[in-house]
XYZ file of C-alpha atoms in Angstrom:
458
model
C 56.429 -6.801 -89.959
C 55.144 -8.945 -92.641
C 57.526 -11.651 -91.507
C 56.071 -11.531 -87.895
C 52.660 -11.896 -89.372
C 53.525 -14.767 -91.545
C 55.116 -16.718 -88.694
C 52.302 -16.006 -86.271
C 49.878 -17.501 -88.870
C 52.221 -20.271 -89.422
C 52.327 -21.028 -85.731
C 48.540 -21.088 -85.274
C 48.158 -23.222 -88.395
C 50.535 -25.740 -86.778
C 48.608 -25.817 -83.400
C 45.188 -26.142 -85.257
C 46.668 -28.861 -87.302
C 47.393 -30.654 -84.053
C 43.698 -29.974 -83.012
C 42.490 -31.305 -86.518
C 44.665 -34.470 -85.815
C 42.616 -35.349 -82.663
C 39.352 -37.550 -83.132
C 36.059 -36.128 -83.341
C 35.044 -38.087 -80.089
C 37.632 -35.554 -78.181
C 35.036 -32.577 -79.091
C 32.082 -34.208 -77.716
C 32.897 -33.314 -74.124
C 33.874 -29.804 -74.966
C 31.021 -26.674 -74.134
C 29.140 -26.014 -77.130
C 30.728 -22.501 -77.926
C 34.237 -24.398 -77.806
C 33.169 -27.346 -80.009
C 31.715 -25.034 -82.615
C 35.088 -23.358 -82.774
C 36.985 -26.548 -83.587
C 34.303 -28.280 -85.492
C 32.268 -25.435 -87.239
C 28.549 -26.372 -89.043
C 28.938 -27.304 -92.683
C 27.755 -24.588 -95.042
C 25.601 -27.324 -96.819
C 23.264 -27.533 -94.006
C 22.576 -24.017 -94.132
C 22.003 -24.111 -97.768
C 19.564 -27.036 -97.474
C 17.559 -25.055 -94.942
C 17.683 -22.006 -96.971
C 16.550 -24.011 -100.030
C 13.561 -25.727 -97.925
C 12.307 -22.628 -96.537
C 12.159 -20.732 -100.076
C 10.525 -24.064 -101.354
C 7.874 -23.682 -98.615
C 7.399 -20.285 -99.283
C 7.025 -20.688 -103.131
C 4.503 -23.596 -102.466
C 2.497 -21.085 -99.965
C 2.309 -18.443 -102.854
C 1.380 -21.149 -105.361
C -1.282 -22.482 -103.170
C -2.614 -18.934 -102.923
C -2.346 -17.641 -106.384
C -2.608 -20.928 -108.183
C -5.969 -22.539 -109.218
C -7.297 -25.816 -109.964
C -10.079 -27.220 -112.412
C -13.271 -28.331 -110.976
C -14.578 -31.331 -112.949
C -17.992 -33.267 -112.767
C -17.360 -36.772 -113.965
C -20.159 -38.568 -115.981
C -20.105 -41.928 -117.294
C -21.888 -42.851 -120.585
C -21.586 -43.953 -124.155
C -21.107 -42.479 -127.699
C -24.347 -42.006 -129.575
C -25.199 -40.467 -133.166
C -26.572 -37.019 -133.000
C -29.555 -38.223 -134.689
C -29.785 -41.518 -132.953
C -29.680 -45.012 -134.145
C -32.836 -46.264 -135.780
C -34.302 -49.332 -134.405
C -36.128 -51.599 -136.914
C -38.968 -53.120 -135.470
C -42.365 -55.314 -136.820
C -45.752 -53.923 -135.688
C -47.505 -57.174 -135.828
C -46.300 -60.718 -135.519
C -45.156 -61.999 -138.998
C -43.116 -64.614 -140.830
C -39.990 -63.937 -142.137
C -40.030 -64.054 -146.058
C -36.710 -62.584 -147.193
C -33.655 -61.198 -145.575
C -32.088 -58.570 -147.833
C -29.300 -57.070 -145.784
C -26.514 -58.289 -143.451
C -24.682 -57.134 -140.629
C -22.339 -54.350 -141.047
C -24.041 -53.615 -144.609
C -24.390 -49.966 -145.724
C -27.907 -49.185 -146.573
C -29.787 -46.144 -148.403
C -32.926 -44.595 -147.206
C -36.071 -46.329 -148.115
C -34.133 -49.498 -148.826
C -36.041 -52.770 -148.099
C -34.294 -54.560 -145.389
C -36.672 -57.267 -144.547
C -39.885 -58.757 -146.183
C -42.443 -60.147 -143.905
C -45.543 -61.862 -144.278
C -48.653 -60.554 -142.350
C -51.329 -62.943 -141.836
C -54.379 -61.917 -144.114
C -52.949 -58.846 -145.171
C -53.043 -59.387 -148.869
C -56.782 -60.923 -148.677
C -58.147 -57.914 -146.633
C -56.679 -55.571 -149.301
C -58.299 -57.451 -151.971
C -61.693 -57.771 -150.429
C -61.844 -54.143 -149.431
C -60.899 -53.155 -153.064
C -63.851 -55.554 -154.440
C -66.295 -53.992 -151.774
C -65.292 -50.253 -152.604
C -65.566 -50.893 -156.354
C -69.244 -52.288 -155.753
C -70.284 -49.528 -153.775
C -68.856 -46.995 -156.112
C -71.053 -48.727 -158.884
C -73.808 -48.599 -156.694
C -73.450 -45.003 -156.156
C -73.482 -44.493 -159.821
C -76.545 -46.416 -160.215
C -78.486 -44.653 -157.562
C -77.420 -41.317 -159.059
C -78.849 -42.534 -162.218
C -82.305 -43.677 -160.904
C -82.687 -40.240 -159.354
C -82.177 -38.787 -163.048
C -85.231 -38.411 -165.460
C -83.523 -40.818 -168.150
C -81.613 -43.454 -165.643
C -80.163 -45.357 -168.807
C -78.589 -42.134 -170.150
C -77.466 -40.815 -166.752
C -75.604 -43.736 -165.653
C -71.778 -43.055 -165.649
C -69.765 -45.843 -164.259
C -66.688 -44.767 -162.140
C -63.136 -44.878 -163.687
C -61.195 -48.358 -163.536
C -64.376 -50.114 -162.945
C -64.459 -53.702 -164.106
C -66.297 -54.198 -167.426
C -67.967 -57.139 -166.172
C -69.326 -55.268 -163.136
C -70.358 -52.291 -165.232
C -72.482 -54.700 -167.502
C -74.118 -56.423 -164.436
C -74.848 -53.014 -162.893
C -76.591 -51.792 -166.455
C -78.756 -54.765 -166.338
C -79.564 -54.318 -162.928
C -80.271 -50.674 -163.476
C -82.420 -51.407 -166.489
C -84.444 -53.979 -164.541
C -85.067 -51.457 -161.734
C -85.913 -48.770 -164.379
C -88.636 -51.279 -165.892
C -90.003 -52.067 -162.829
C -90.590 -48.515 -161.863
C -91.822 -47.494 -165.386
C -94.232 -50.493 -165.334
C -95.564 -49.304 -161.750
C -96.263 -46.005 -163.018
C -97.704 -47.233 -166.174
C -100.275 -49.398 -164.006
C -101.158 -46.555 -161.587
C -101.476 -44.452 -164.966
C -103.821 -46.909 -166.627
C -106.143 -47.128 -163.555
C -106.056 -43.165 -163.749
C -107.252 -43.527 -167.257
C -109.856 -45.992 -166.589
C -111.208 -43.995 -163.450
C -111.603 -40.996 -166.209
C -113.434 -43.117 -168.463
C -115.804 -44.224 -165.821
C -116.296 -40.673 -164.809
C -116.765 -39.404 -168.267
C -119.407 -42.205 -168.712
C -121.277 -41.330 -165.499
C -121.427 -37.845 -166.716
C -122.894 -38.934 -169.774
C -125.515 -41.173 -167.882
C -126.511 -38.374 -165.894
C -127.137 -36.217 -168.832
C -129.267 -38.921 -170.453
C -131.214 -39.274 -166.986
C -131.731 -35.549 -166.661
C -133.189 -35.478 -170.169
C -135.400 -38.443 -169.513
C -136.265 -37.150 -166.184
C -137.347 -33.894 -167.917
C -139.534 -35.666 -170.443
C -141.164 -37.927 -167.830
C -142.001 -34.790 -165.618
C -143.641 -32.978 -168.579
C -145.531 -36.178 -169.133
C -146.682 -36.149 -165.619
C -147.857 -32.608 -165.898
C -150.115 -33.500 -168.875
C -151.255 -36.674 -167.359
C -152.200 -34.989 -164.060
C -154.203 -32.553 -166.150
C -156.033 -35.505 -168.006
C -156.586 -37.289 -164.644
C -158.287 -34.151 -163.386
C -160.610 -33.955 -166.487
C -161.423 -37.810 -166.052
C -159.812 -38.766 -169.208
C -156.980 -40.764 -167.682
C -157.349 -43.508 -164.953
C -155.689 -42.993 -161.900
C -153.538 -46.029 -162.285
C -152.019 -44.877 -165.391
C -150.908 -41.820 -163.415
C -149.301 -43.678 -160.753
C -147.299 -45.894 -163.023
C -145.982 -42.593 -164.622
C -145.029 -41.369 -161.146
C -143.303 -44.600 -160.464
C -141.170 -44.321 -163.574
C -140.221 -40.766 -162.527
C -139.152 -41.946 -159.136
C -137.002 -44.784 -160.581
C -135.336 -42.022 -162.894
C -134.643 -39.780 -159.954
C -133.197 -42.750 -157.848
C -131.011 -43.669 -160.699
C -129.959 -40.156 -160.642
C -128.969 -40.120 -157.316
C -126.831 -43.345 -157.755
C -125.108 -41.931 -160.562
C -124.296 -38.870 -158.854
C -123.072 -40.838 -155.843
C -121.057 -43.106 -158.305
C -119.577 -40.049 -159.826
C -118.372 -38.520 -156.374
C -116.775 -41.879 -155.692
C -115.087 -42.008 -158.997
C -113.725 -38.541 -158.350
C -112.312 -39.440 -155.036
C -110.811 -42.826 -156.674
C -109.113 -40.308 -159.146
C -107.566 -38.361 -156.273
C -106.556 -41.193 -154.477
C -104.751 -42.701 -157.746
C -103.066 -39.611 -158.079
C -101.851 -39.389 -154.608
C -100.566 -43.031 -154.847
C -98.630 -42.125 -157.857
C -97.095 -39.007 -156.283
C -96.400 -41.127 -153.091
C -95.045 -43.964 -154.503
C -92.604 -41.843 -157.032
C -91.509 -39.906 -153.894
C -91.260 -42.916 -151.726
C -89.090 -44.643 -154.419
C -86.887 -41.609 -154.980
C -86.406 -41.255 -151.185
C -85.274 -44.946 -151.060
C -82.700 -44.339 -153.972
C -81.636 -41.233 -152.106
C -81.212 -43.276 -148.693
C -79.495 -46.097 -150.477
C -77.201 -43.334 -152.352
C -76.243 -41.996 -148.868
C -75.668 -45.471 -147.524
C -73.227 -45.921 -150.550
C -71.451 -42.654 -149.890
C -70.982 -43.695 -146.167
C -69.899 -47.018 -147.189
C -67.415 -45.898 -149.694
C -65.882 -43.288 -147.006
C -65.525 -46.185 -144.485
C -64.126 -48.621 -147.107
C -61.495 -45.966 -148.178
C -60.499 -45.475 -144.518
C -60.363 -49.261 -144.237
C -58.490 -49.791 -147.498
C -55.852 -46.925 -146.500
C -55.339 -48.923 -143.288
C -55.180 -52.202 -144.862
C -52.613 -50.739 -147.565
C -50.641 -49.322 -144.782
C -50.713 -52.539 -142.931
C -49.770 -54.513 -146.496
C -46.812 -51.819 -146.637
C -45.427 -53.029 -143.253
C -44.714 -56.210 -144.860
C -41.569 -54.715 -145.958
C -39.389 -53.061 -143.585
C -37.392 -50.411 -145.143
C -34.406 -48.389 -143.734
C -35.563 -44.649 -142.438
C -32.043 -43.064 -143.096
C -28.795 -43.654 -144.742
C -26.322 -45.773 -142.642
C -25.010 -49.178 -141.414
C -26.855 -52.232 -140.400
C -25.810 -53.429 -137.151
C -26.871 -55.920 -134.587
C -29.000 -57.897 -137.189
C -31.157 -60.447 -135.186
C -32.872 -62.311 -137.694
C -31.197 -64.907 -139.811
C -33.660 -67.813 -140.733
C -36.245 -67.222 -143.567
C -39.279 -68.886 -142.493
C -39.309 -67.668 -138.820
C -41.498 -65.899 -136.761
C -40.910 -62.423 -135.397
C -42.994 -60.796 -132.825
C -44.402 -57.286 -132.233
C -41.759 -54.618 -131.079
C -38.843 -57.084 -131.302
C -35.977 -55.327 -132.285
C -34.774 -56.705 -135.694
C -31.877 -54.744 -136.409
C -30.181 -51.267 -135.750
C -29.314 -48.561 -138.607
C -26.819 -46.230 -137.488
C -26.844 -43.079 -139.562
C -24.387 -41.802 -141.650
C -22.692 -38.397 -141.656
C -23.871 -37.240 -138.377
C -22.186 -35.515 -135.591
C -21.244 -37.830 -132.543
C -22.502 -36.910 -129.080
C -21.997 -38.630 -125.711
C -25.039 -39.328 -123.807
C -23.899 -39.296 -119.968
C -25.486 -39.385 -116.391
C -24.842 -36.597 -114.254
C -24.900 -37.433 -110.468
C -27.115 -35.109 -108.134
C -23.829 -33.832 -106.541
C -22.937 -32.333 -109.681
C -25.950 -31.347 -111.530
C -26.350 -28.021 -109.810
C -22.949 -26.914 -111.165
C -23.392 -27.780 -114.597
C -24.975 -25.665 -117.380
C -24.762 -26.017 -121.244
C -22.020 -24.501 -122.896
C -19.265 -25.609 -120.343
C -16.279 -27.305 -121.877
C -15.835 -31.137 -121.590
C -12.855 -33.473 -121.750
C -14.163 -36.967 -122.854
C -11.945 -39.979 -122.008
C -12.799 -42.978 -124.126
C -12.221 -46.227 -122.335
C -11.348 -48.065 -125.420
C -8.102 -45.585 -125.647
C -6.353 -44.903 -122.325
C -6.436 -41.339 -121.785
C -3.056 -41.271 -120.094
C -1.590 -42.333 -123.387
C -3.861 -41.016 -126.095
C -5.513 -37.988 -124.348
C -8.971 -37.251 -124.478
C -11.710 -35.611 -127.066
C -12.680 -32.055 -126.695
C -16.492 -31.375 -126.431
C -19.110 -29.136 -125.155
C -22.022 -29.884 -122.645
C -25.148 -29.255 -124.926
C -28.104 -30.371 -122.817
C -28.883 -31.119 -119.141
C -32.223 -32.763 -118.361
C -34.286 -31.169 -115.606
C -35.843 -34.404 -114.334
C -33.925 -37.242 -112.888
C -34.304 -40.946 -113.858
C -33.669 -44.032 -112.012
C -30.498 -45.970 -112.484
C -30.102 -49.575 -110.952
C -26.100 -48.618 -110.105
C -26.075 -44.926 -109.435
C -29.587 -44.246 -108.069
C -31.344 -41.026 -109.548
C -29.085 -39.518 -112.186
C -29.513 -36.762 -114.724
C -29.190 -37.408 -118.219
C -27.166 -34.948 -120.126
C -25.717 -34.673 -123.909
C -22.014 -33.735 -124.781
C -21.502 -32.704 -128.464
C -18.068 -33.926 -129.594
C -16.068 -31.452 -131.688
C -14.559 -34.319 -133.462
C -15.426 -37.789 -134.401
C -11.889 -39.285 -134.047
C -8.848 -39.809 -131.785
C -5.216 -39.744 -132.541
C -3.778 -43.190 -132.070
C -0.052 -43.511 -132.688
C -0.292 -41.045 -135.275
C -3.606 -42.278 -136.884
C -7.137 -41.032 -136.758
C -9.257 -43.513 -135.125
C -12.936 -42.983 -135.700
C -15.076 -43.045 -132.639
C -18.048 -45.514 -132.924
C -21.555 -45.188 -131.422
C -21.902 -47.492 -128.297
C -18.309 -46.803 -127.089
C -18.278 -46.227 -123.286
C -16.651 -42.839 -122.122
C -16.465 -40.771 -119.270
C -17.198 -37.318 -119.579
C -15.099 -34.660 -117.280
C -17.202 -31.150 -117.198
C -15.429 -28.260 -116.156
C -17.599 -26.626 -113.773
C -15.517 -23.968 -111.982
C -11.876 -23.285 -110.682
C -10.778 -22.877 -107.137
C -7.420 -22.073 -105.399
C -5.138 -24.658 -104.436
C -5.039 -23.528 -100.595
C -8.761 -23.825 -100.632
C -8.481 -27.507 -101.827
C -5.702 -28.241 -99.328
C -7.917 -26.886 -96.331
C -11.260 -28.027 -97.581
C -10.962 -31.166 -95.041
C -10.127 -28.973 -92.154
C -13.048 -26.796 -92.814
C -15.207 -29.896 -93.142
C -14.081 -30.939 -89.898
C -14.405 -27.563 -88.458
C -17.951 -27.478 -89.922
C -18.935 -30.545 -88.192
C -16.767 -30.218 -84.775
C -18.413 -29.851 -81.478
C -22.099 -31.064 -82.422
C -23.727 -34.097 -81.083
C -25.106 -36.656 -83.608
């Protein structure tokens, strides 16, 4: 049985060997079902087809399950978190001395440039002199308002001895003039008092004489009635009495005039003293106002004089020094140099496009690409979005953009195993991770765009 089977198989092999010896072209005219018997399909084709189908299935699953990061790109530059300090003059000035060089490290308060402002020193000296003069005037008028000006005069601290001496002389002269005028008025009052006293004495004498004449007139009238005295003698005595009465009236009037003069002199004395004190008080007020005004002007002048020395506001490094000539002239607001602060965190200032700003919020992770170091070779710098402006600004190339700040988590980038520090001013591109999306959504997005715009008339 086994022998028969072997013989049949051998015979079949011999027949097939003959068929295999036939050329491939001899099978091309056979029906398909006969051709596949003599020339079956290669198993590699089925394997490739199955592999492709499996790969397509895996790709579809990955497209459905897998997700891609959505990034918003924003170009900008590296800056110091505390900003570089721009050194500028306030006024036009002449350069006197240049005390730093480009790249030099400086300390806060260190003098960078010495300038010469026109008239700054002269204004300060003039205002100092005017202030000292008005302070002495204030002390002088305060003393004149006292009862004893010479003893009450106290010069201000730091006053020039020569000016103090001149002020004392002026004070003594004014006090002497005041005393002389008061003494003149007092002398007139004393003369008036003496005249009044003399008038009173004259009136007393006239009263006595009038009494005596009146007594004699009474006696003469009795004698004249008896015929013992002539009428003429009586009339003469009567005339004498009238003269005395007239003199009494004149003296009484004179006494009233003298009393009025006394009141007038006393009033003139009080008025002069009050007017003089009021004048001194007004001049004291003027001196106080002048002192306040001069102190303000002097503070401004000192501040202006201080501006002749430009100082560094922070510890840092001098960059972009634009002044190299002693004796040169600088203009107001001209950028003379920039001081980059030390020991400050670095940030990137970038501009977000309108199409991206709606998806960015502070706190999102950022990958910063530094143009100086190709990211495909050296990678990116990790960072975080810290600020997004709520108002757009005009950019000549990009149109309206939104300024944003990115805080770098490190101030260096690894280059061939070495830390290369990042410098303010380096241009960067910040990739802000705003969201994720499925791969299939990304692949089908063009179709959806076409679908959304299809069958519409423009």
